[in-house]
mmCIF file of C-alpha atoms in Angstrom:
data_model
loop_
_atom_site.group_PDB
_atom_site.id
_atom_site.type_symbol
_atom_site.label_atom_id
_atom_site.label_comp_id
_atom_site.label_asym_id
_atom_site.label_seq_id
_atom_site.Cartn_x
_atom_site.Cartn_y
_atom_site.Cartn_z
ATOM 1 C CA UNK C 1 108.588 131.748 58.634
ATOM 2 C CA UNK C 2 107.799 131.681 54.847
ATOM 3 C CA UNK C 3 110.116 129.244 53.004
ATOM 4 C CA UNK C 4 109.678 129.634 49.218
ATOM 5 C CA UNK C 5 111.738 128.828 46.293
ATOM 6 C CA UNK C 6 111.600 132.576 45.527
ATOM 7 C CA UNK C 7 110.267 134.379 48.605
ATOM 8 C CA UNK C 8 108.233 137.557 48.468
ATOM 9 C CA UNK C 9 109.966 140.746 48.970
ATOM 10 C CA UNK C 10 108.414 144.053 50.125
ATOM 11 C CA UNK C 11 104.942 142.696 50.300
ATOM 12 C CA UNK C 12 105.670 140.684 53.342
ATOM 13 C CA UNK C 13 106.233 142.681 56.483
ATOM 14 C CA UNK C 14 108.401 141.437 59.284
ATOM 15 C CA UNK C 15 106.513 138.992 61.667
ATOM 16 C CA UNK C 16 107.314 141.304 64.552
ATOM 17 C CA UNK C 17 105.695 144.268 62.764
ATOM 18 C CA UNK C 18 101.858 144.609 63.094
ATOM 19 C CA UNK C 19 100.092 143.669 59.915
ATOM 20 C CA UNK C 20 98.306 146.970 60.029
ATOM 21 C CA UNK C 21 101.478 148.739 59.034
ATOM 22 C CA UNK C 22 101.410 146.928 55.684
ATOM 23 C CA UNK C 23 97.744 147.932 54.951
ATOM 24 C CA UNK C 24 97.989 151.401 55.953
ATOM 25 C CA UNK C 25 100.198 151.983 52.764
ATOM 26 C CA UNK C 26 97.139 151.103 50.546
ATOM 27 C CA UNK C 27 94.852 153.784 49.169
ATOM 28 C CA UNK C 28 91.832 151.686 49.456
ATOM 29 C CA UNK C 29 90.426 151.674 53.065
ATOM 30 C CA UNK C 30 90.330 148.373 54.633
ATOM 31 C CA UNK C 31 87.560 149.221 57.090
ATOM 32 C CA UNK C 32 84.431 147.345 56.956
ATOM 33 C CA UNK C 33 85.272 145.202 53.856
ATOM 34 C CA UNK C 34 84.895 141.783 55.254
ATOM 35 C CA UNK C 35 81.776 142.873 57.035
ATOM 36 C CA UNK C 36 80.025 143.922 54.075
ATOM 37 C CA UNK C 37 81.140 140.765 52.507
ATOM 38 C CA UNK C 38 79.660 138.615 55.313
ATOM 39 C CA UNK C 39 76.510 140.402 55.338
ATOM 40 C CA UNK C 40 76.014 139.881 51.578
ATOM 41 C CA UNK C 41 77.144 136.422 51.730
ATOM 42 C CA UNK C 42 74.870 135.562 54.337
ATOM 43 C CA UNK C 43 71.857 137.243 52.677
ATOM 44 C CA UNK C 44 72.607 134.965 49.671
ATOM 45 C CA UNK C 45 73.101 131.839 51.755
ATOM 46 C CA UNK C 46 70.401 132.490 54.327
ATOM 47 C CA UNK C 47 67.961 133.675 51.552
ATOM 48 C CA UNK C 48 65.529 135.423 54.125
ATOM 49 C CA UNK C 49 65.936 138.457 51.673
ATOM 50 C CA UNK C 50 64.822 136.754 48.511
ATOM 51 C CA UNK C 51 63.191 133.491 49.308
ATOM 52 C CA UNK C 52 59.679 134.890 48.918
ATOM 53 C CA UNK C 53 60.298 135.953 45.272
ATOM 54 C CA UNK C 54 61.044 132.987 42.927
ATOM 55 C CA UNK C 55 62.201 135.253 40.162
ATOM 56 C CA UNK C 56 64.675 137.018 42.464
ATOM 57 C CA UNK C 57 66.091 133.518 43.466
ATOM 58 C CA UNK C 58 66.868 132.999 39.912
ATOM 59 C CA UNK C 59 68.606 136.339 39.648
ATOM 60 C CA UNK C 60 70.725 135.683 42.705
ATOM 61 C CA UNK C 61 71.918 132.259 41.597
ATOM 62 C CA UNK C 62 72.609 133.475 38.186
ATOM 63 C CA UNK C 63 74.246 136.654 39.075
ATOM 64 C CA UNK C 64 76.810 135.680 41.813
ATOM 65 C CA UNK C 65 80.087 134.230 40.594
ATOM 66 C CA UNK C 66 80.591 130.458 41.675
ATOM 67 C CA UNK C 67 83.830 128.638 41.581
ATOM 68 C CA UNK C 68 85.727 125.923 43.403
ATOM 69 C CA UNK C 69 87.628 127.943 45.893
ATOM 70 C CA UNK C 70 88.947 125.059 48.097
ATOM 71 C CA UNK C 71 90.815 122.459 46.201
ATOM 72 C CA UNK C 72 89.831 119.216 48.076
ATOM 73 C CA UNK C 73 92.604 116.832 49.307
ATOM 74 C CA UNK C 74 93.459 114.013 47.185
ATOM 75 C CA UNK C 75 90.786 111.162 47.432
ATOM 76 C CA UNK C 76 88.014 113.572 48.287
ATOM 77 C CA UNK C 77 87.284 114.874 44.854
ATOM 78 C CA UNK C 78 83.652 114.343 43.938
ATOM 79 C CA UNK C 79 82.334 113.691 47.371
ATOM 80 C CA UNK C 80 78.598 113.687 47.834
ATOM 81 C CA UNK C 81 77.351 116.936 49.703
ATOM 82 C CA UNK C 82 73.849 117.557 51.070
ATOM 83 C CA UNK C 83 72.505 120.611 52.687
ATOM 84 C CA UNK C 84 71.339 118.754 55.865
ATOM 85 C CA UNK C 85 73.182 118.858 59.050
ATOM 86 C CA UNK C 86 75.487 121.519 60.484
ATOM 87 C CA UNK C 87 77.425 123.750 58.120
ATOM 88 C CA UNK C 88 80.556 125.736 58.585
ATOM 89 C CA UNK C 89 81.432 128.349 56.026
ATOM 90 C CA UNK C 90 84.856 130.272 55.593
ATOM 91 C CA UNK C 91 84.495 133.758 54.622
ATOM 92 C CA UNK C 92 87.506 135.897 53.523
ATOM 93 C CA UNK C 93 87.798 139.522 52.532
ATOM 94 C CA UNK C 94 90.720 140.722 50.620
ATOM 95 C CA UNK C 95 91.774 144.385 49.784
ATOM 96 C CA UNK C 96 93.654 144.959 46.596
ATOM 97 C CA UNK C 97 94.649 148.313 45.159
ATOM 98 C CA UNK C 98 93.335 149.272 41.782
ATOM 99 C CA UNK C 99 96.830 149.601 40.357
ATOM 100 C CA UNK C 100 98.213 146.624 42.130
ATOM 101 C CA UNK C 101 100.478 144.182 40.191
ATOM 102 C CA UNK C 102 98.244 141.167 39.668
ATOM 103 C CA UNK C 103 101.215 138.869 40.578
ATOM 104 C CA UNK C 104 101.717 140.632 43.863
ATOM 105 C CA UNK C 105 100.914 138.540 46.982
ATOM 106 C CA UNK C 106 97.533 139.213 48.468
ATOM 107 C CA UNK C 107 96.853 138.751 52.230
ATOM 108 C CA UNK C 108 93.436 138.017 53.615
ATOM 109 C CA UNK C 109 92.212 141.256 55.221
ATOM 110 C CA UNK C 110 89.590 139.358 57.329
ATOM 111 C CA UNK C 111 88.903 135.767 58.274
ATOM 112 C CA UNK C 112 85.459 134.841 59.541
ATOM 113 C CA UNK C 113 84.117 131.284 60.399
ATOM 114 C CA UNK C 114 80.494 131.064 60.203
ATOM 115 C CA UNK C 115 78.955 128.090 62.001
ATOM 116 C CA UNK C 116 75.190 127.144 61.182
ATOM 117 C CA UNK C 117 73.899 124.396 63.783
ATOM 118 C CA UNK C 118 71.978 121.441 62.383
ATOM 119 C CA UNK C 119 68.685 122.891 62.900
ATOM 120 C CA UNK C 120 69.667 125.818 60.393
ATOM 121 C CA UNK C 121 67.962 128.382 62.649
ATOM 122 C CA UNK C 122 70.888 130.536 63.613
ATOM 123 C CA UNK C 123 74.430 131.409 62.429
ATOM 124 C CA UNK C 124 77.536 132.320 64.605
ATOM 125 C CA UNK C 125 80.225 134.661 63.320
ATOM 126 C CA UNK C 126 83.521 133.841 64.706
ATOM 127 C CA UNK C 127 86.559 136.219 63.560
ATOM 128 C CA UNK C 128 89.989 134.694 63.516
ATOM 129 C CA UNK C 129 92.466 137.518 64.551
ATOM 130 C CA UNK C 130 94.570 138.118 61.364
ATOM 131 C CA UNK C 131 97.972 138.270 63.465
ATOM 132 C CA UNK C 132 97.343 134.901 64.911
ATOM 133 C CA UNK C 133 100.664 132.959 64.896
ATOM 134 C CA UNK C 134 100.063 129.514 63.282
ATOM 135 C CA UNK C 135 101.687 126.659 61.739
ATOM 136 C CA UNK C 136 101.134 126.918 57.878
ATOM 137 C CA UNK C 137 101.521 123.438 56.220
ATOM 138 C CA UNK C 138 103.621 122.677 53.197
ATOM 139 C CA UNK C 139 102.014 123.564 49.994
ATOM 140 C CA UNK C 140 102.479 123.741 46.210
ATOM 141 C CA UNK C 141 100.368 125.735 43.915
ATOM 142 C CA UNK C 142 102.164 124.754 40.597
ATOM 143 C CA UNK C 143 104.176 127.851 40.317
ATOM 144 C CA UNK C 144 105.694 128.221 43.766
ATOM 145 C CA UNK C 145 106.308 125.798 46.675
ATOM 146 C CA UNK C 146 106.080 126.543 50.323
ATOM 147 C CA UNK C 147 108.063 124.300 52.656
ATOM 148 C CA UNK C 148 105.887 124.852 55.789
ATOM 149 C CA UNK C 149 106.596 127.051 58.841
ATOM 150 C CA UNK C 150 105.132 129.548 61.169
ATOM 151 C CA UNK C 151 103.686 132.969 60.350
ATOM 152 C CA UNK C 152 100.616 135.215 60.986
ATOM 153 C CA UNK C 153 97.523 133.485 59.602
ATOM 154 C CA UNK C 154 96.823 136.200 56.920
ATOM 155 C CA UNK C 155 100.123 135.045 55.304
ATOM 156 C CA UNK C 156 98.583 131.662 54.401
ATOM 157 C CA UNK C 157 96.318 133.258 51.728
ATOM 158 C CA UNK C 158 99.325 135.230 50.337
ATOM 159 C CA UNK C 159 101.570 132.207 50.137
ATOM 160 C CA UNK C 160 98.873 129.979 48.578
ATOM 161 C CA UNK C 161 98.304 132.251 45.662
ATOM 162 C CA UNK C 162 102.027 133.425 45.295
ATOM 163 C CA UNK C 163 103.023 134.083 41.648
ATOM 164 C CA UNK C 164 99.438 133.343 40.348
ATOM 165 C CA UNK C 165 96.829 135.742 39.269
ATOM 166 C CA UNK C 166 93.068 136.103 38.997
ATOM 167 C CA UNK C 167 91.051 132.885 39.782
ATOM 168 C CA UNK C 168 93.996 130.620 40.466
ATOM 169 C CA UNK C 169 95.503 133.181 42.897
ATOM 170 C CA UNK C 170 92.111 133.230 44.838
ATOM 171 C CA UNK C 171 91.607 129.583 44.658
ATOM 172 C CA UNK C 172 94.956 128.354 45.858
ATOM 173 C CA UNK C 173 95.110 131.206 48.450
ATOM 174 C CA UNK C 174 91.772 130.034 49.985
ATOM 175 C CA UNK C 175 92.958 126.497 49.760
ATOM 176 C CA UNK C 176 96.089 126.917 51.915
ATOM 177 C CA UNK C 177 94.202 129.228 54.427
ATOM 178 C CA UNK C 178 91.440 126.498 54.776
ATOM 179 C CA UNK C 179 94.219 123.755 55.354
ATOM 180 C CA UNK C 180 95.932 126.016 57.845
ATOM 181 C CA UNK C 181 92.833 126.366 59.719
ATOM 182 C CA UNK C 182 92.354 122.708 59.658
ATOM 183 C CA UNK C 183 95.814 121.912 60.760
ATOM 184 C CA UNK C 184 95.837 124.166 63.677
ATOM 185 C CA UNK C 185 92.227 123.797 65.012
ATOM 186 C CA UNK C 186 90.673 120.925 63.037
ATOM 187 C CA UNK C 187 88.156 123.093 61.243
ATOM 188 C CA UNK C 188 86.749 122.041 57.807
ATOM 189 C CA UNK C 189 84.398 123.749 55.637
ATOM 190 C CA UNK C 190 81.269 122.988 53.742
ATOM 191 C CA UNK C 191 81.374 126.200 51.624
ATOM 192 C CA UNK C 192 83.364 129.349 51.247
ATOM 193 C CA UNK C 193 83.236 132.854 49.881
ATOM 194 C CA UNK C 194 85.693 135.401 49.014
ATOM 195 C CA UNK C 195 85.372 139.069 48.246
ATOM 196 C CA UNK C 196 87.460 141.705 46.680
ATOM 197 C CA UNK C 197 86.121 144.969 47.469
ATOM 198 C CA UNK C 198 86.297 147.253 44.383
ATOM 199 C CA UNK C 199 82.886 148.801 44.150
ATOM 200 C CA UNK C 200 81.447 146.703 47.108
ATOM 201 C CA UNK C 201 81.085 149.866 49.231
ATOM 202 C CA UNK C 202 78.198 150.899 47.059
ATOM 203 C CA UNK C 203 75.964 148.522 48.969
ATOM 204 C CA UNK C 204 75.911 150.842 51.803
ATOM 205 C CA UNK C 205 75.300 153.819 49.393
ATOM 206 C CA UNK C 206 72.409 151.955 47.844
ATOM 207 C CA UNK C 207 70.765 151.270 51.162
ATOM 208 C CA UNK C 208 71.192 154.877 52.156
ATOM 209 C CA UNK C 209 73.314 154.042 55.304
ATOM 210 C CA UNK C 210 72.482 151.709 58.306
ATOM 211 C CA UNK C 211 70.720 151.815 61.507
ATOM 212 C CA UNK C 212 72.824 150.553 64.379
ATOM 213 C CA UNK C 213 73.819 150.835 67.927
ATOM 214 C CA UNK C 214 77.188 152.664 68.640
ATOM 215 C CA UNK C 215 78.380 150.999 71.851
ATOM 216 C CA UNK C 216 81.236 153.323 72.704
ATOM 217 C CA UNK C 217 82.294 156.846 71.929
ATOM 218 C CA UNK C 218 84.564 156.710 68.915
ATOM 219 C CA UNK C 219 86.795 159.424 67.561
ATOM 220 C CA UNK C 220 87.743 159.161 63.857
ATOM 221 C CA UNK C 221 91.355 159.286 62.657
ATOM 222 C CA UNK C 222 90.337 159.833 59.179
ATOM 223 C CA UNK C 223 87.747 162.457 59.043
ATOM 224 C CA UNK C 224 87.409 165.916 60.889
ATOM 225 C CA UNK C 225 86.292 169.335 60.457
ATOM 226 C CA UNK C 226 87.979 172.696 60.702
ATOM 227 C CA UNK C 227 86.391 176.075 61.872
ATOM 228 C CA UNK C 228 84.932 176.557 58.605
ATOM 229 C CA UNK C 229 83.252 173.141 58.498
ATOM 230 C CA UNK C 230 85.506 171.894 55.776
ATOM 231 C CA UNK C 231 86.565 168.243 55.928
ATOM 232 C CA UNK C 232 90.192 167.671 57.148
ATOM 233 C CA UNK C 233 92.204 164.711 58.384
ATOM 234 C CA UNK C 234 92.317 165.250 62.031
ATOM 235 C CA UNK C 235 95.535 163.375 62.875
ATOM 236 C CA UNK C 236 98.897 162.748 61.510
ATOM 237 C CA UNK C 237 99.840 159.097 61.879
ATOM 238 C CA UNK C 238 103.391 158.029 62.372
ATOM 239 C CA UNK C 239 104.749 154.514 63.212
ATOM 240 C CA UNK C 240 106.710 154.430 66.312
ATOM 241 C CA UNK C 241 109.767 152.249 67.280
ATOM 242 C CA UNK C 242 107.475 149.429 68.818
ATOM 243 C CA UNK C 243 105.673 149.069 65.577
ATOM 244 C CA UNK C 244 102.554 150.883 66.674
ATOM 245 C CA UNK C 245 101.096 154.163 65.376
ATOM 246 C CA UNK C 246 101.247 157.585 67.158
ATOM 247 C CA UNK C 247 98.535 159.958 66.548
ATOM 248 C CA UNK C 248 99.494 163.544 66.342
ATOM 249 C CA UNK C 249 96.419 165.981 66.408
ATOM 250 C CA UNK C 250 96.133 168.469 63.576
ATOM 251 C CA UNK C 251 95.638 171.981 65.198
ATOM 252 C CA UNK C 252 92.270 173.516 64.585
ATOM 253 C CA UNK C 253 90.606 170.129 63.246
ATOM 254 C CA UNK C 254 87.983 168.525 65.402
ATOM 255 C CA UNK C 255 87.608 164.726 64.728
ATOM 256 C CA UNK C 256 84.274 163.307 63.643
ATOM 257 C CA UNK C 257 82.922 161.634 66.880
ATOM 258 C CA UNK C 258 80.261 159.020 67.066
ATOM 259 C CA UNK C 259 78.459 159.087 70.317
ATOM 260 C CA UNK C 260 76.863 156.048 72.113
ATOM 261 C CA UNK C 261 73.339 155.194 71.138
ATOM 262 C CA UNK C 262 70.910 153.897 68.443
ATOM 263 C CA UNK C 263 71.261 156.031 65.420
ATOM 264 C CA UNK C 264 71.176 156.001 61.663
ATOM 265 C CA UNK C 265 74.570 156.392 60.160
ATOM 266 C CA UNK C 266 74.858 157.823 56.615
ATOM 267 C CA UNK C 267 77.006 155.834 54.310
ATOM 268 C CA UNK C 268 80.115 157.889 54.798
ATOM 269 C CA UNK C 269 79.644 157.769 58.629
ATOM 270 C CA UNK C 270 79.010 153.926 58.733
ATOM 271 C CA UNK C 271 82.169 153.210 56.657
ATOM 272 C CA UNK C 272 84.119 155.565 58.672
ATOM 273 C CA UNK C 273 82.881 154.293 62.018
ATOM 274 C CA UNK C 274 83.819 150.633 61.422
ATOM 275 C CA UNK C 275 87.341 151.800 60.212
ATOM 276 C CA UNK C 276 88.437 152.976 63.599
ATOM 277 C CA UNK C 277 90.785 151.204 66.001
ATOM 278 C CA UNK C 278 93.504 153.558 66.955
ATOM 279 C CA UNK C 279 91.409 155.729 69.389
ATOM 280 C CA UNK C 280 89.554 152.645 71.020
ATOM 281 C CA UNK C 281 90.991 150.890 74.181
ATOM 282 C CA UNK C 282 91.071 147.444 72.794
ATOM 283 C CA UNK C 283 92.138 148.367 69.116
ATOM 284 C CA UNK C 284 91.461 145.617 66.640
ATOM 285 C CA UNK C 285 88.992 143.849 69.120
ATOM 286 C CA UNK C 286 86.751 146.930 69.483
ATOM 287 C CA UNK C 287 86.888 147.358 65.645
ATOM 288 C CA UNK C 288 86.143 143.682 65.075
ATOM 289 C CA UNK C 289 83.168 143.931 67.355
ATOM 290 C CA UNK C 290 81.940 146.977 65.499
ATOM 291 C CA UNK C 291 82.345 145.279 62.246
ATOM 292 C CA UNK C 292 80.320 142.443 63.380
ATOM 293 C CA UNK C 293 77.737 144.625 64.542
ATOM 294 C CA UNK C 294 77.601 146.420 61.257
ATOM 295 C CA UNK C 295 77.301 143.061 59.481
ATOM 296 C CA UNK C 296 74.107 142.565 61.312
ATOM 297 C CA UNK C 297 72.949 146.099 60.659
ATOM 298 C CA UNK C 298 73.659 145.685 56.906
ATOM 299 C CA UNK C 299 71.957 142.270 56.923
ATOM 300 C CA UNK C 300 68.742 143.918 58.490
ATOM 301 C CA UNK C 301 68.944 146.734 55.782
ATOM 302 C CA UNK C 302 69.132 144.274 52.942
ATOM 303 C CA UNK C 303 66.354 141.959 54.291
ATOM 304 C CA UNK C 304 64.032 145.027 55.253
ATOM 305 C CA UNK C 305 60.711 145.638 53.655
ATOM 306 C CA UNK C 306 61.974 148.911 52.317
ATOM 307 C CA UNK C 307 64.592 146.950 50.300
ATOM 308 C CA UNK C 308 62.418 143.948 49.357
ATOM 309 C CA UNK C 309 59.527 146.068 48.047
ATOM 310 C CA UNK C 310 61.801 148.291 45.991
ATOM 311 C CA UNK C 311 62.878 146.115 42.975
ATOM 312 C CA UNK C 312 65.342 148.779 41.699
ATOM 313 C CA UNK C 313 67.090 149.117 44.989
ATOM 314 C CA UNK C 314 67.264 145.271 45.475
ATOM 315 C CA UNK C 315 68.659 144.770 41.947
ATOM 316 C CA UNK C 316 71.286 147.326 42.706
ATOM 317 C CA UNK C 317 72.302 145.626 45.831
ATOM 318 C CA UNK C 318 72.515 142.199 44.121
ATOM 319 C CA UNK C 319 74.470 143.532 41.143
ATOM 320 C CA UNK C 320 77.086 144.964 43.407
ATOM 321 C CA UNK C 321 77.208 141.670 45.396
ATOM 322 C CA UNK C 322 77.471 139.540 42.271
ATOM 323 C CA UNK C 323 80.366 141.552 40.829
ATOM 324 C CA UNK C 324 82.356 141.730 44.123
ATOM 325 C CA UNK C 325 82.194 138.107 45.425
ATOM 326 C CA UNK C 326 82.882 134.587 44.527
ATOM 327 C CA UNK C 327 81.044 131.634 46.292
ATOM 328 C CA UNK C 328 82.070 128.107 46.559
ATOM 329 C CA UNK C 329 78.899 126.329 47.511
ATOM 330 C CA UNK C 330 80.598 123.004 48.403
ATOM 331 C CA UNK C 331 78.968 121.004 45.756
ATOM 332 C CA UNK C 332 75.484 122.066 46.976
ATOM 333 C CA UNK C 333 73.044 123.851 44.705
ATOM 334 C CA UNK C 334 73.009 127.616 45.700
ATOM 335 C CA UNK C 335 69.152 127.569 45.589
ATOM 336 C CA UNK C 336 69.379 124.674 48.071
ATOM 337 C CA UNK C 337 71.348 126.896 50.471
ATOM 338 C CA UNK C 338 68.785 129.660 50.088
ATOM 339 C CA UNK C 339 65.820 127.593 50.962
ATOM 340 C CA UNK C 340 67.504 125.586 53.718
ATOM 341 C CA UNK C 341 68.834 128.818 55.492
ATOM 342 C CA UNK C 342 65.809 131.000 55.011
ATOM 343 C CA UNK C 343 65.159 131.196 58.785
ATOM 344 C CA UNK C 344 68.449 132.854 59.489
ATOM 345 C CA UNK C 345 67.893 136.768 59.893
ATOM 346 C CA UNK C 346 69.488 139.630 61.666
ATOM 347 C CA UNK C 347 68.081 138.492 65.127
ATOM 348 C CA UNK C 348 69.559 135.036 64.920
ATOM 349 C CA UNK C 349 72.812 135.993 63.282
ATOM 350 C CA UNK C 350 75.045 136.162 66.373
ATOM 351 C CA UNK C 351 78.496 137.470 66.642
ATOM 352 C CA UNK C 352 80.959 135.771 69.084
ATOM 353 C CA UNK C 353 84.054 137.325 70.754
ATOM 354 C CA UNK C 354 87.457 135.663 70.485
ATOM 355 C CA UNK C 355 90.068 136.098 73.013
ATOM 356 C CA UNK C 356 87.287 137.705 75.136
ATOM 357 C CA UNK C 357 87.656 140.796 73.054
ATOM 358 C CA UNK C 358 91.292 141.594 74.159
ATOM 359 C CA UNK C 359 94.707 141.086 72.618
ATOM 360 C CA UNK C 360 96.135 137.703 73.723
ATOM 361 C CA UNK C 361 99.929 137.733 72.813
ATOM 362 C CA UNK C 362 101.572 134.528 71.338
ATOM 363 C CA UNK C 363 104.130 132.934 73.653
ATOM 364 C CA UNK C 364 105.840 131.705 70.473
ATOM 365 C CA UNK C 365 106.179 135.052 68.662
ATOM 366 C CA UNK C 366 106.099 138.548 70.605
ATOM 367 C CA UNK C 367 103.773 140.891 68.717
ATOM 368 C CA UNK C 368 101.723 138.170 67.247
ATOM 369 C CA UNK C 369 98.613 136.749 68.846
ATOM 370 C CA UNK C 370 97.483 133.335 70.050
ATOM 371 C CA UNK C 371 93.944 131.953 70.753
ATOM 372 C CA UNK C 372 93.077 131.617 74.396
ATOM 373 C CA UNK C 373 91.724 128.520 76.021
ATOM 374 C CA UNK C 374 88.127 129.766 75.776
ATOM 375 C CA UNK C 375 88.369 130.470 72.061
ATOM 376 C CA UNK C 376 89.914 127.046 71.448
ATOM 377 C CA UNK C 377 87.047 125.550 73.330
ATOM 378 C CA UNK C 378 84.736 127.558 71.135
ATOM 379 C CA UNK C 379 86.325 126.073 67.960
ATOM 380 C CA UNK C 380 86.104 122.656 69.460
ATOM 381 C CA UNK C 381 82.298 123.421 69.906
ATOM 382 C CA UNK C 382 82.219 124.253 66.202
ATOM 383 C CA UNK C 383 83.671 120.997 65.257
ATOM 384 C CA UNK C 384 81.296 118.880 67.317
ATOM 385 C CA UNK C 385 78.260 121.250 66.571
ATOM 386 C CA UNK C 386 77.633 122.133 70.219
ATOM 387 C CA UNK C 387 78.103 125.897 69.816
ATOM 388 C CA UNK C 388 74.597 126.527 71.157
ATOM 389 C CA UNK C 389 75.156 124.642 74.321
ATOM 390 C CA UNK C 390 78.810 126.074 74.785
ATOM 391 C CA UNK C 391 77.401 129.690 74.466
ATOM 392 C CA UNK C 392 74.602 128.955 76.778
ATOM 393 C CA UNK C 393 77.108 128.777 79.490
ATOM 394 C CA UNK C 394 79.247 131.595 78.144
ATOM 395 C CA UNK C 395 76.644 134.280 77.171
ATOM 396 C CA UNK C 396 79.231 136.934 77.945
ATOM 397 C CA UNK C 397 80.937 136.039 74.516
ATOM 398 C CA UNK C 398 77.957 136.848 72.429
ATOM 399 C CA UNK C 399 77.410 140.378 71.301
ATOM 400 C CA UNK C 400 74.230 141.926 72.564
ATOM 401 C CA UNK C 401 73.707 144.176 69.584
#
């Protein structure tokens, strides 16, 4: 468990209590945050949306915040980096309240590993379940010291930035998370991005929604309508003794339901749809799949002709992205990233299931998760840049939409 000189108090839930319990106390919805992040980040890194317009390339590279998010280990400072070869990017989404104490610990809301093979013709999105039980290495950020121990992986970001604010909180949080991923699975990263989502939902609003495939009937626990057509919350949510959530239907309120099929989702529908997990059979894994699908839909929307040929709309999208995210380009010029990855678009942005899309309980910590053997082999393929070969034999792990 976390061993700090001055451990956090109420912001750190019991390891036996699902992390979702913590986030449900926040006013800001957690929903598709990381997915919006990922779509926007990949739009910038891949460049398919902007590479045709030199002026827009300059706008993108000048507008987005850039910083050193991952502090290199001693002896690796100033290493030479090139855009050639396979690349692995760490994407993290955070969810802070508008009134949150700036020194309060912030956990990573979503962790996505993006692997780009050496030919730079595709990208694979691999989500790391936030409740995965891991060894977090010893770490000092200058204000607090962590002595090493075990916890859910989303705690690594919180511990790394503990007692810090702003840039330092993000930087040291990201650094400890990256080191945790390396210690447990040998993953190292060529670039990174982190997003705090205040205002980032406007991307969907600017695009006017998204076109995507709803792969299973999904009832909303957040939005419903009464007999008069007025919007109401359809369920009362209560935590139960096992740490889960009971849904108690509100009489006279019909939940918003998303039916199977290709369709256009208005901004409020898209954001509501990708929030849902409690009414789905595989809970977080179903939501994770929907979020990944939404990333691709958002990516297509940003890179569409309608957006690219509308300078005002594109500028709005880029403004929102620039204000909401920070990129660590790994010592490689952002413009080089854009040109090198210009062939990556919605069709070759592939989402990969971890743990075969189901909960895989940790043998070390009941209520937490572990990565199954197939997912461990997938991460080994990331390290050796053999993901394409690995997935050719496991096509069932790749999302079809």
